[in-house]
Amino acid sequence: MIISHKYKFIFLKTKKTAGTSIEISLSRYCGDSDIITPIMSEDEKIRAELGKYPQNHQIGQINFYNHDSANKIKSLIGEDIWNSYYKFCFDRNPWDKVISLYYFLVRDPKKESFDEFLEREGYKLAYNFPIYTLNNNSVVDYLGKYENLESDLKLICDKISLPFDGWLPRAKGNFRQNRQHYSTQYNNHQRETIRNYFKKEIDLFNYKF
């Protein structure tokens, strides 16, 4: 998550949407007073090579975290900053997102199959809707799609006059072992389980299986 006073934007970081890659890249443009939240140690190494580190995420009793919700951020920074800064985030086709989450969390399919992962409801960790909504309504200025990541991010950066060069590191992108299309990994019952749980995201973005 980034709150940039320099460019007056708030990047709300969702799960399994290349959020870490976006955060590392945009950190390069942040000023000394901007808020940058910590990420996983192996990803911090990438950011450190760029001369950037987490900063200002602990201010007195205030602690900002990676996937803070709009509700929390707004309560911490106040109405004036929240209303005047450009807010954006990304989400992703839930069926694809859950597959990505499975390989990220489980790592070794021999320890837990995808069927078992779904049966224990591990998929619920990929639910991003509460991060960028209040009272079931989106409160960000731009909801980007992971599927259109590069073009959407360029549009966002043009809007906030940030001289983005298009570079994104491949953070957390090497865990997925099965690169077949996500649709090949679901049976009908599993497909409908994801459809029902992620209904609000699916309806908002008009995602299809």
PDB file of C-alpha atoms in Angstrom:
ATOM      1  CA  MET A   1       0.000   0.000   0.000  1.00  0.00           C
ATOM      2  CA  ILE A   2       1.257   3.475  -0.842  1.00  0.00           C
ATOM      3  CA  ILE A   3       0.009   6.912   0.142  1.00  0.00           C
ATOM      4  CA  SER A   4       1.914   9.444  -1.919  1.00  0.00           C
ATOM      5  CA  HIS A   5       1.719  13.051  -0.822  1.00  0.00           C
ATOM      6  CA  LYS A   6       4.138  13.891  -3.620  1.00  0.00           C
ATOM      7  CA  TYR A   7       1.765  12.758  -6.370  1.00  0.00           C
ATOM      8  CA  LYS A   8      -1.426  12.801  -4.289  1.00  0.00           C
ATOM      9  CA  PHE A   9      -2.468   9.200  -4.821  1.00  0.00           C
ATOM     10  CA  ILE A  10      -3.434   6.210  -2.704  1.00  0.00           C
ATOM     11  CA  PHE A  11      -2.655   2.738  -4.023  1.00  0.00           C
ATOM     12  CA  LEU A  12      -4.818   0.175  -2.245  1.00  0.00           C
ATOM     13  CA  LYS A  13      -3.084  -3.152  -2.490  1.00  0.00           C
ATOM     14  CA  THR A  14      -5.318  -6.136  -3.182  1.00  0.00           C
ATOM     15  CA  LYS A  15      -4.344  -9.799  -3.049  1.00  0.00           C
ATOM     16  CA  LYS A  16      -3.012 -11.850  -5.989  1.00  0.00           C
ATOM     17  CA  THR A  17      -3.237  -8.951  -8.446  1.00  0.00           C
ATOM     18  CA  ALA A  18       0.470  -8.147  -8.961  1.00  0.00           C
ATOM     19  CA  GLY A  19       0.157  -5.695  -6.077  1.00  0.00           C
ATOM     20  CA  THR A  20       3.712  -6.264  -4.856  1.00  0.00           C
ATOM     21  CA  SER A  21       5.123  -5.679  -8.337  1.00  0.00           C
ATOM     22  CA  ILE A  22       3.128  -2.467  -8.637  1.00  0.00           C
ATOM     23  CA  GLU A  23       4.184  -1.316  -5.184  1.00  0.00           C
ATOM     24  CA  ILE A  24       7.880  -1.943  -5.829  1.00  0.00           C
ATOM     25  CA  SER A  25       7.738  -0.071  -9.119  1.00  0.00           C
ATOM     26  CA  LEU A  26       5.778   2.918  -7.823  1.00  0.00           C
ATOM     27  CA  SER A  27       7.982   3.143  -4.724  1.00  0.00           C
ATOM     28  CA  ARG A  28      10.705   4.492  -7.004  1.00  0.00           C
ATOM     29  CA  TYR A  29       8.756   7.705  -7.433  1.00  0.00           C
ATOM     30  CA  CYS A  30       7.838   8.286  -3.789  1.00  0.00           C
ATOM     31  CA  GLY A  31       9.042  11.268  -1.787  1.00  0.00           C
ATOM     32  CA  ASP A  32      10.444  11.236   1.730  1.00  0.00           C
ATOM     33  CA  SER A  33       7.088  11.952   3.360  1.00  0.00           C
ATOM     34  CA  ASP A  34       5.164   9.294   1.450  1.00  0.00           C
ATOM     35  CA  ILE A  35       3.876   6.152   3.178  1.00  0.00           C
ATOM     36  CA  ILE A  36       5.189   2.812   1.901  1.00  0.00           C
ATOM     37  CA  THR A  37       4.176  -0.384   3.693  1.00  0.00           C
ATOM     38  CA  PRO A  38       6.496  -3.397   4.168  1.00  0.00           C
ATOM     39  CA  ILE A  39       6.367  -6.428   1.902  1.00  0.00           C
ATOM     40  CA  MET A  40       7.875  -9.930   2.127  1.00  0.00           C
ATOM     41  CA  SER A  41      11.610 -10.042   2.773  1.00  0.00           C
ATOM     42  CA  GLU A  42      12.522 -11.553  -0.606  1.00  0.00           C
ATOM     43  CA  ASP A  43      10.572  -8.794  -2.335  1.00  0.00           C
ATOM     44  CA  GLU A  44      12.116  -6.117  -0.143  1.00  0.00           C
ATOM     45  CA  LYS A  45      15.470  -7.193  -1.573  1.00  0.00           C
ATOM     46  CA  ILE A  46      14.253  -6.185  -5.026  1.00  0.00           C
ATOM     47  CA  ARG A  47      13.099  -2.818  -3.723  1.00  0.00           C
ATOM     48  CA  ALA A  48      16.316  -2.280  -1.762  1.00  0.00           C
ATOM     49  CA  GLU A  49      18.314  -2.660  -4.965  1.00  0.00           C
ATOM     50  CA  LEU A  50      16.373   0.368  -6.197  1.00  0.00           C
ATOM     51  CA  GLY A  51      17.282   2.337  -3.090  1.00  0.00           C
ATOM     52  CA  LYS A  52      13.753   2.236  -1.692  1.00  0.00           C
ATOM     53  CA  TYR A  53      12.469   0.810   1.586  1.00  0.00           C
ATOM     54  CA  PRO A  54       9.302   0.822   3.722  1.00  0.00           C
ATOM     55  CA  GLN A  55       8.820   4.232   5.295  1.00  0.00           C
ATOM     56  CA  ASN A  56       6.406   6.232   7.447  1.00  0.00           C
ATOM     57  CA  HIS A  57       4.113   3.233   7.946  1.00  0.00           C
ATOM     58  CA  GLN A  58       4.370   3.607  11.719  1.00  0.00           C
ATOM     59  CA  ILE A  59       3.436   7.060  12.951  1.00  0.00           C
ATOM     60  CA  GLY A  60       2.890   7.183  16.707  1.00  0.00           C
ATOM     61  CA  GLN A  61       0.065   4.765  17.407  1.00  0.00           C
ATOM     62  CA  ILE A  62      -0.836   4.564  13.729  1.00  0.00           C
ATOM     63  CA  ASN A  63       0.240   1.475  11.773  1.00  0.00           C
ATOM     64  CA  PHE A  64      -0.372   1.026   8.073  1.00  0.00           C
ATOM     65  CA  TYR A  65      -0.218  -2.476   6.625  1.00  0.00           C
ATOM     66  CA  ASN A  66       0.038  -4.162   3.235  1.00  0.00           C
ATOM     67  CA  HIS A  67      -3.626  -4.837   2.491  1.00  0.00           C
ATOM     68  CA  ASP A  68      -5.341  -2.171   4.559  1.00  0.00           C
ATOM     69  CA  SER A  69      -8.949  -1.518   3.587  1.00  0.00           C
ATOM     70  CA  ALA A  70     -10.386   1.738   2.339  1.00  0.00           C
ATOM     71  CA  ASN A  71     -12.320   2.036   5.576  1.00  0.00           C
ATOM     72  CA  LYS A  72      -9.169   1.850   7.704  1.00  0.00           C
ATOM     73  CA  ILE A  73      -7.092   4.123   5.479  1.00  0.00           C
ATOM     74  CA  LYS A  74      -9.795   6.759   5.393  1.00  0.00           C
ATOM     75  CA  SER A  75     -10.134   6.700   9.176  1.00  0.00           C
ATOM     76  CA  LEU A  76      -6.378   7.142   9.641  1.00  0.00           C
ATOM     77  CA  ILE A  77      -5.624   9.855   7.098  1.00  0.00           C
ATOM     78  CA  GLY A  78      -8.853  11.865   7.426  1.00  0.00           C
ATOM     79  CA  GLU A  79     -11.514  13.109   5.047  1.00  0.00           C
ATOM     80  CA  ASP A  80      -9.460  15.890   3.435  1.00  0.00           C
ATOM     81  CA  ILE A  81      -6.631  13.686   2.161  1.00  0.00           C
ATOM     82  CA  TRP A  82      -8.935  10.791   1.345  1.00  0.00           C
ATOM     83  CA  ASN A  83     -11.268  12.935  -0.734  1.00  0.00           C
ATOM     84  CA  SER A  84      -8.562  14.912  -2.549  1.00  0.00           C
ATOM     85  CA  TYR A  85      -6.135  12.085  -3.454  1.00  0.00           C
ATOM     86  CA  TYR A  86      -6.530   9.817  -6.467  1.00  0.00           C
ATOM     87  CA  LYS A  87      -7.342   6.300  -5.262  1.00  0.00           C
ATOM     88  CA  PHE A  88      -6.840   3.162  -7.327  1.00  0.00           C
ATOM     89  CA  CYS A  89      -6.440  -0.603  -7.098  1.00  0.00           C
ATOM     90  CA  PHE A  90      -6.667  -3.767  -9.176  1.00  0.00           C
ATOM     91  CA  ASP A  91      -8.663  -6.961  -9.059  1.00  0.00           C
ATOM     92  CA  ARG A  92      -8.612 -10.188 -11.036  1.00  0.00           C
ATOM     93  CA  ASN A  93     -10.848 -12.900 -12.408  1.00  0.00           C
ATOM     94  CA  PRO A  94     -11.665 -14.851  -9.205  1.00  0.00           C
ATOM     95  CA  TRP A  95     -11.270 -18.308 -10.737  1.00  0.00           C
ATOM     96  CA  ASP A  96      -7.781 -17.413 -11.926  1.00  0.00           C
ATOM     97  CA  LYS A  97      -6.992 -15.541  -8.703  1.00  0.00           C
ATOM     98  CA  VAL A  98      -7.826 -18.544  -6.536  1.00  0.00           C
ATOM     99  CA  ILE A  99      -5.552 -20.812  -8.591  1.00  0.00           C
ATOM    100  CA  SER A 100      -2.739 -18.296  -8.139  1.00  0.00           C
ATOM    101  CA  LEU A 101      -3.409 -18.122  -4.403  1.00  0.00           C
ATOM    102  CA  TYR A 102      -3.351 -21.896  -4.122  1.00  0.00           C
ATOM    103  CA  TYR A 103       0.112 -22.230  -5.638  1.00  0.00           C
ATOM    104  CA  PHE A 104       1.399 -19.290  -3.610  1.00  0.00           C
ATOM    105  CA  LEU A 105       0.204 -20.647  -0.269  1.00  0.00           C
ATOM    106  CA  VAL A 106       0.621 -24.377  -0.754  1.00  0.00           C
ATOM    107  CA  ARG A 107       3.782 -24.405  -2.886  1.00  0.00           C
ATOM    108  CA  ASP A 108       3.847 -28.234  -2.950  1.00  0.00           C
ATOM    109  CA  PRO A 109       0.650 -29.818  -4.374  1.00  0.00           C
ATOM    110  CA  LYS A 110       1.698 -33.144  -2.855  1.00  0.00           C
ATOM    111  CA  LYS A 111       1.025 -31.679   0.593  1.00  0.00           C
ATOM    112  CA  GLU A 112      -2.427 -30.397  -0.287  1.00  0.00           C
ATOM    113  CA  SER A 113      -4.328 -30.844  -3.520  1.00  0.00           C
ATOM    114  CA  PHE A 114      -6.321 -28.049  -5.097  1.00  0.00           C
ATOM    115  CA  ASP A 115      -9.488 -29.972  -4.220  1.00  0.00           C
ATOM    116  CA  GLU A 116      -8.451 -30.057  -0.557  1.00  0.00           C
ATOM    117  CA  PHE A 117      -7.546 -26.374  -0.635  1.00  0.00           C
ATOM    118  CA  LEU A 118     -11.026 -25.499  -1.872  1.00  0.00           C
ATOM    119  CA  GLU A 119     -12.706 -27.839   0.593  1.00  0.00           C
ATOM    120  CA  ARG A 120     -11.070 -26.072   3.546  1.00  0.00           C
ATOM    121  CA  GLU A 121     -12.162 -22.738   2.046  1.00  0.00           C
ATOM    122  CA  GLY A 122      -8.660 -21.402   1.470  1.00  0.00           C
ATOM    123  CA  TYR A 123     -10.063 -19.491  -1.494  1.00  0.00           C
ATOM    124  CA  LYS A 124     -11.660 -16.956   0.856  1.00  0.00           C
ATOM    125  CA  LEU A 125      -8.295 -15.288   1.400  1.00  0.00           C
ATOM    126  CA  ALA A 126      -8.437 -14.004  -2.187  1.00  0.00           C
ATOM    127  CA  TYR A 127     -11.572 -11.923  -1.575  1.00  0.00           C
ATOM    128  CA  ASN A 128     -10.625  -8.301  -2.295  1.00  0.00           C
ATOM    129  CA  PHE A 129     -14.020  -6.613  -2.397  1.00  0.00           C
ATOM    130  CA  PRO A 130     -13.865  -5.193   1.182  1.00  0.00           C
ATOM    131  CA  ILE A 131     -10.520  -3.535   0.457  1.00  0.00           C
ATOM    132  CA  TYR A 132     -11.854  -1.064  -2.090  1.00  0.00           C
ATOM    133  CA  THR A 133     -15.496  -0.677  -1.048  1.00  0.00           C
ATOM    134  CA  LEU A 134     -17.563   0.916   1.704  1.00  0.00           C
ATOM    135  CA  ASN A 135     -21.144  -0.236   2.198  1.00  0.00           C
ATOM    136  CA  ASN A 136     -20.774  -2.427  -0.906  1.00  0.00           C
ATOM    137  CA  ASN A 137     -19.895   0.538  -3.118  1.00  0.00           C
ATOM    138  CA  SER A 138     -16.524   1.134  -4.729  1.00  0.00           C
ATOM    139  CA  VAL A 139     -14.760   4.147  -3.223  1.00  0.00           C
ATOM    140  CA  VAL A 140     -11.728   4.288  -5.510  1.00  0.00           C
ATOM    141  CA  ASP A 141     -11.348   6.496  -8.563  1.00  0.00           C
ATOM    142  CA  TYR A 142     -10.055   3.714 -10.775  1.00  0.00           C
ATOM    143  CA  LEU A 143     -10.646  -0.019 -10.548  1.00  0.00           C
ATOM    144  CA  GLY A 144      -8.063  -1.631 -12.773  1.00  0.00           C
ATOM    145  CA  LYS A 145      -8.127  -5.177 -14.077  1.00  0.00           C
ATOM    146  CA  TYR A 146      -5.169  -7.487 -13.602  1.00  0.00           C
ATOM    147  CA  GLU A 147      -5.862  -8.717 -17.119  1.00  0.00           C
ATOM    148  CA  ASN A 148      -5.213  -5.171 -18.419  1.00  0.00           C
ATOM    149  CA  LEU A 149      -2.470  -4.397 -15.924  1.00  0.00           C
ATOM    150  CA  GLU A 150       0.013  -2.539 -18.104  1.00  0.00           C
ATOM    151  CA  SER A 151      -2.495  -0.409 -19.996  1.00  0.00           C
ATOM    152  CA  ASP A 152      -4.600   0.375 -16.923  1.00  0.00           C
ATOM    153  CA  LEU A 153      -1.549   1.332 -14.872  1.00  0.00           C
ATOM    154  CA  LYS A 154      -0.353   3.637 -17.624  1.00  0.00           C
ATOM    155  CA  LEU A 155      -3.746   5.360 -17.698  1.00  0.00           C
ATOM    156  CA  ILE A 156      -3.604   5.806 -13.928  1.00  0.00           C
ATOM    157  CA  CYS A 157      -0.091   7.231 -13.973  1.00  0.00           C
ATOM    158  CA  ASP A 158      -0.992   9.616 -16.786  1.00  0.00           C
ATOM    159  CA  LYS A 159      -3.928  10.804 -14.691  1.00  0.00           C
ATOM    160  CA  ILE A 160      -1.737  11.618 -11.671  1.00  0.00           C
ATOM    161  CA  SER A 161       1.133  12.983 -13.819  1.00  0.00           C
ATOM    162  CA  LEU A 162       3.543  10.304 -12.620  1.00  0.00           C
ATOM    163  CA  PRO A 163       6.288   9.647 -15.224  1.00  0.00           C
ATOM    164  CA  PHE A 164       5.881   5.863 -15.159  1.00  0.00           C
ATOM    165  CA  ASP A 165       8.343   4.014 -17.401  1.00  0.00           C
ATOM    166  CA  GLY A 166       6.335   0.791 -17.648  1.00  0.00           C
ATOM    167  CA  TRP A 167       8.744  -1.325 -15.595  1.00  0.00           C
ATOM    168  CA  LEU A 168       7.275  -3.974 -13.306  1.00  0.00           C
ATOM    169  CA  PRO A 169       9.359  -6.600 -11.500  1.00  0.00           C
ATOM    170  CA  ARG A 170       8.170 -10.196 -11.464  1.00  0.00           C
ATOM    171  CA  ALA A 171       7.507 -10.420  -7.736  1.00  0.00           C
ATOM    172  CA  LYS A 172       5.819 -13.581  -6.413  1.00  0.00           C
ATOM    173  CA  GLY A 173       5.386 -14.831  -9.948  1.00  0.00           C
ATOM    174  CA  ASN A 174       7.282 -18.098  -9.860  1.00  0.00           C
ATOM    175  CA  PHE A 175       5.115 -20.269  -7.614  1.00  0.00           C
ATOM    176  CA  ARG A 176       2.489 -21.442 -10.072  1.00  0.00           C
ATOM    177  CA  GLN A 177       3.479 -24.876 -11.319  1.00  0.00           C
ATOM    178  CA  ASN A 178       0.487 -25.658 -13.516  1.00  0.00           C
ATOM    179  CA  ARG A 179       0.289 -23.037 -16.258  1.00  0.00           C
ATOM    180  CA  GLN A 180      -2.780 -24.508 -17.928  1.00  0.00           C
ATOM    181  CA  HIS A 181      -5.795 -22.233 -18.235  1.00  0.00           C
ATOM    182  CA  TYR A 182      -7.605 -21.950 -14.905  1.00  0.00           C
ATOM    183  CA  SER A 183     -10.818 -23.323 -16.424  1.00  0.00           C
ATOM    184  CA  THR A 184      -9.207 -26.754 -16.793  1.00  0.00           C
ATOM    185  CA  GLN A 185      -8.683 -27.046 -13.023  1.00  0.00           C
ATOM    186  CA  TYR A 186     -12.275 -26.735 -11.802  1.00  0.00           C
ATOM    187  CA  ASN A 187     -15.167 -29.142 -11.768  1.00  0.00           C
ATOM    188  CA  ASN A 188     -18.709 -27.777 -11.943  1.00  0.00           C
ATOM    189  CA  HIS A 189     -19.245 -27.728  -8.186  1.00  0.00           C
ATOM    190  CA  GLN A 190     -15.961 -25.900  -7.550  1.00  0.00           C
ATOM    191  CA  ARG A 191     -16.679 -23.402 -10.301  1.00  0.00           C
ATOM    192  CA  GLU A 192     -20.026 -22.526  -8.725  1.00  0.00           C
ATOM    193  CA  THR A 193     -18.472 -22.305  -5.247  1.00  0.00           C
ATOM    194  CA  ILE A 194     -16.141 -19.577  -6.491  1.00  0.00           C
ATOM    195  CA  ARG A 195     -18.942 -17.879  -8.427  1.00  0.00           C
ATOM    196  CA  ASN A 196     -21.126 -17.674  -5.335  1.00  0.00           C
ATOM    197  CA  TYR A 197     -18.440 -16.486  -2.939  1.00  0.00           C
ATOM    198  CA  PHE A 198     -16.964 -13.861  -5.274  1.00  0.00           C
ATOM    199  CA  LYS A 199     -20.320 -12.764  -6.706  1.00  0.00           C
ATOM    200  CA  LYS A 200     -19.831  -9.089  -5.834  1.00  0.00           C
ATOM    201  CA  GLU A 201     -16.464  -8.938  -7.578  1.00  0.00           C
ATOM    202  CA  ILE A 202     -17.753 -10.888 -10.565  1.00  0.00           C
ATOM    203  CA  ASP A 203     -20.759  -8.604 -10.969  1.00  0.00           C
ATOM    204  CA  LEU A 204     -18.694  -5.434 -10.538  1.00  0.00           C
ATOM    205  CA  PHE A 205     -16.100  -6.389 -13.159  1.00  0.00           C
ATOM    206  CA  ASN A 206     -18.388  -8.534 -15.328  1.00  0.00           C
ATOM    207  CA  TYR A 207     -16.026 -11.491 -15.101  1.00  0.00           C
ATOM    208  CA  LYS A 208     -16.866 -14.744 -16.846  1.00  0.00           C
ATOM    209  CA  PHE A 209     -15.610 -18.248 -16.206  1.00  0.00           C
TER     210      PHE A 209
END
